[in-house]
Amino acid sequence: MTDERWVRHLKQNLPAEATREFTVLWSEIHHTALGTEPDSITWRWTANGKYSSKSAYGIQFEGSLRASFDKFNWKSDASGKCKVFRWLAILGRCNTADMLAKKGWSHDPAYALCVGPLEDALHLLATFPYTASFWQSVLQQFNMSLVLAPTPSTTSLLEWSGQTTGMVPAKERKAWSSLVQHIWWITWNERNARIFKNQRSTALALLEKVVEEAGLWHVASRRKANSLLNRPREPN
């Protein structure tokens, strides 16, 4: 770099892009002064300047945004399969008819729970008349306000989850999250039973399944959802 001798090694007749890059490089190093100390290599992502695989993994997510629903999803008292399904549903990744169409897989475009256009997670889990009836019966059984139920105007599972979580008392939010995951899982299983087994259940029968499984969760020390059964009824 002394006396800018590095410039002499550039080839002649540089194309326009290379000339632009050269100009940028020259402006960056033009005022650089070399010291007499030997060079050293340090890793900027750790306090001691030493590389670690943990820090390398962490910088892959530098500047990324965490999903806003991770806490109320993963910290509930529901079983793992219910948590994973709710996560996929909110992300729009469960294999409803619309996703099967995108993947090019064979599918029946008709709704399994209702007559309507192409099935998707929002309609299946929130706005179908059958699903709406199921939600109403569950909230009544668990003595919770009916305003928590999704409505035909619900446009996002994520927004509805966040709004209803904020409407529930803080001490019952894990219980509410567990109940939502449980209801979605029961609804999904009913949909699959109709498609693959040609078996149909009424909304009242699904309610009985919710109560029964909540009791089993209680026995397995997952008592949050079942605790809602004994709470005072809320006004609507």
mmCIF file of N, CA, C and O in Angstrom, residues 77 79 81 142 182 186 208-227 229:
data_model
loop_
_atom_site.group_PDB
_atom_site.id
_atom_site.type_symbol
_atom_site.label_atom_id
_atom_site.label_comp_id
_atom_site.label_asym_id
_atom_site.label_seq_id
_atom_site.Cartn_x
_atom_site.Cartn_y
_atom_site.Cartn_z
ATOM 1 N N ASP A 77 -49.921 -25.471 28.575
ATOM 2 C CA ASP A 77 -49.881 -26.737 29.301
ATOM 3 C C ASP A 77 -50.356 -27.895 28.438
ATOM 4 O O ASP A 77 -50.591 -28.997 28.931
ATOM 5 N N SER A 79 -50.322 -30.779 25.265
ATOM 6 C CA SER A 79 -49.346 -31.773 24.832
ATOM 7 C C SER A 79 -48.583 -31.256 23.617
ATOM 8 O O SER A 79 -49.025 -30.341 22.925
ATOM 9 N N LYS A 81 -48.013 -32.438 20.612
ATOM 10 C CA LYS A 81 -48.642 -32.530 19.284
ATOM 11 C C LYS A 81 -49.608 -31.368 19.061
ATOM 12 O O LYS A 81 -49.729 -30.856 17.937
ATOM 13 N N PHE A 142 -66.962 -24.440 29.673
ATOM 14 C CA PHE A 142 -65.837 -24.008 30.504
ATOM 15 C C PHE A 142 -66.101 -22.666 31.191
ATOM 16 O O PHE A 142 -65.178 -22.044 31.710
ATOM 17 N N HIS A 182 -56.096 -27.426 22.245
ATOM 18 C CA HIS A 182 -56.870 -28.653 22.346
ATOM 19 C C HIS A 182 -58.056 -28.635 21.378
ATOM 20 O O HIS A 182 -58.323 -29.620 20.679
ATOM 21 N N ILE A 186 -58.707 -31.177 18.219
ATOM 22 C CA ILE A 186 -59.924 -31.973 18.116
ATOM 23 C C ILE A 186 -60.638 -31.693 16.790
ATOM 24 O O ILE A 186 -61.127 -32.613 16.111
ATOM 25 N N GLU A 208 -67.762 -33.392 24.273
ATOM 26 C CA GLU A 208 -67.523 -34.485 25.212
ATOM 27 C C GLU A 208 -66.081 -34.972 25.126
ATOM 28 O O GLU A 208 -65.459 -35.318 26.140
ATOM 29 N N LYS A 209 -65.517 -34.980 23.904
ATOM 30 C CA LYS A 209 -64.121 -35.371 23.733
ATOM 31 C C LYS A 209 -63.184 -34.372 24.404
ATOM 32 O O LYS A 209 -62.183 -34.750 25.005
ATOM 33 N N VAL A 210 -63.511 -33.084 24.275
ATOM 34 C CA VAL A 210 -62.685 -32.048 24.897
ATOM 35 C C VAL A 210 -62.655 -32.222 26.407
ATOM 36 O O VAL A 210 -61.588 -32.205 27.042
ATOM 37 N N VAL A 211 -63.831 -32.396 27.003
ATOM 38 C CA VAL A 211 -63.921 -32.551 28.452
ATOM 39 C C VAL A 211 -63.205 -33.817 28.903
ATOM 40 O O VAL A 211 -62.473 -33.826 29.901
ATOM 41 N N GLU A 212 -63.401 -34.902 28.151
ATOM 42 C CA GLU A 212 -62.770 -36.179 28.508
ATOM 43 C C GLU A 212 -61.250 -36.076 28.456
ATOM 44 O O GLU A 212 -60.556 -36.515 29.379
ATOM 45 N N GLU A 213 -60.732 -35.489 27.384
ATOM 46 C CA GLU A 213 -59.280 -35.416 27.259
ATOM 47 C C GLU A 213 -58.683 -34.415 28.234
ATOM 48 O O GLU A 213 -57.574 -34.595 28.719
ATOM 49 N N ALA A 214 -59.430 -33.337 28.549
ATOM 50 C CA ALA A 214 -58.956 -32.394 29.559
ATOM 51 C C ALA A 214 -58.798 -33.098 30.897
ATOM 52 O O ALA A 214 -57.866 -32.822 31.662
ATOM 53 N N GLY A 215 -59.708 -34.041 31.179
ATOM 54 C CA GLY A 215 -59.591 -34.839 32.393
ATOM 55 C C GLY A 215 -58.364 -35.726 32.374
ATOM 56 O O GLY A 215 -57.682 -35.884 33.393
ATOM 57 N N LEU A 216 -58.061 -36.300 31.215
ATOM 58 C CA LEU A 216 -56.864 -37.134 31.091
ATOM 59 C C LEU A 216 -55.609 -36.289 31.259
ATOM 60 O O LEU A 216 -54.628 -36.730 31.860
ATOM 61 N N TRP A 217 -55.628 -35.075 30.715
ATOM 62 C CA TRP A 217 -54.487 -34.177 30.901
ATOM 63 C C TRP A 217 -54.291 -33.886 32.385
ATOM 64 O O TRP A 217 -53.166 -33.804 32.862
ATOM 65 N N HIS A 218 -55.398 -33.726 33.103
ATOM 66 C CA HIS A 218 -55.324 -33.443 34.538
ATOM 67 C C HIS A 218 -54.624 -34.585 35.268
ATOM 68 O O HIS A 218 -53.771 -34.355 36.129
ATOM 69 N N VAL A 219 -54.978 -35.813 34.900
ATOM 70 C CA VAL A 219 -54.341 -36.982 35.516
ATOM 71 C C VAL A 219 -52.856 -37.015 35.202
ATOM 72 O O VAL A 219 -52.035 -37.441 36.022
ATOM 73 N N ALA A 220 -52.494 -36.530 34.007
ATOM 74 C CA ALA A 220 -51.090 -36.525 33.572
ATOM 75 C C ALA A 220 -50.349 -35.271 34.036
ATOM 76 O O ALA A 220 -49.292 -34.944 33.496
ATOM 77 N N SER A 221 -50.920 -34.584 35.043
ATOM 78 C CA SER A 221 -50.312 -33.377 35.629
ATOM 79 C C SER A 221 -50.284 -32.193 34.683
ATOM 80 O O SER A 221 -49.507 -31.259 34.865
ATOM 81 N N ARG A 222 -51.145 -32.206 33.661
ATOM 82 C CA ARG A 222 -51.334 -31.033 32.804
ATOM 83 C C ARG A 222 -52.713 -30.472 33.153
ATOM 84 O O ARG A 222 -53.699 -30.740 32.472
ATOM 85 N N ARG A 223 -52.773 -29.679 34.220
ATOM 86 C CA ARG A 223 -54.049 -29.347 34.837
ATOM 87 C C ARG A 223 -54.627 -27.998 34.428
ATOM 88 O O ARG A 223 -55.700 -27.622 34.897
ATOM 89 N N LYS A 224 -53.938 -27.252 33.576
ATOM 90 C CA LYS A 224 -54.370 -25.898 33.266
ATOM 91 C C LYS A 224 -55.745 -25.862 32.590
ATOM 92 O O LYS A 224 -56.665 -25.172 33.031
ATOM 93 N N ALA A 225 -55.896 -26.603 31.473
ATOM 94 C CA ALA A 225 -57.155 -26.567 30.736
ATOM 95 C C ALA A 225 -58.309 -27.072 31.585
ATOM 96 O O ALA A 225 -59.395 -26.492 31.613
ATOM 97 N N ASN A 226 -58.094 -28.155 32.324
ATOM 98 C CA ASN A 226 -59.147 -28.743 33.141
ATOM 99 C C ASN A 226 -59.570 -27.810 34.274
ATOM 100 O O ASN A 226 -60.711 -27.856 34.745
ATOM 101 N N SER A 227 -58.658 -26.932 34.708
ATOM 102 C CA SER A 227 -58.978 -26.011 35.800
ATOM 103 C C SER A 227 -60.070 -25.027 35.417
ATOM 104 O O SER A 227 -60.766 -24.484 36.280
ATOM 105 N N LEU A 229 -62.830 -25.689 34.042
ATOM 106 C CA LEU A 229 -64.151 -26.284 34.234
ATOM 107 C C LEU A 229 -64.771 -25.877 35.563
ATOM 108 O O LEU A 229 -65.990 -25.872 35.717
#
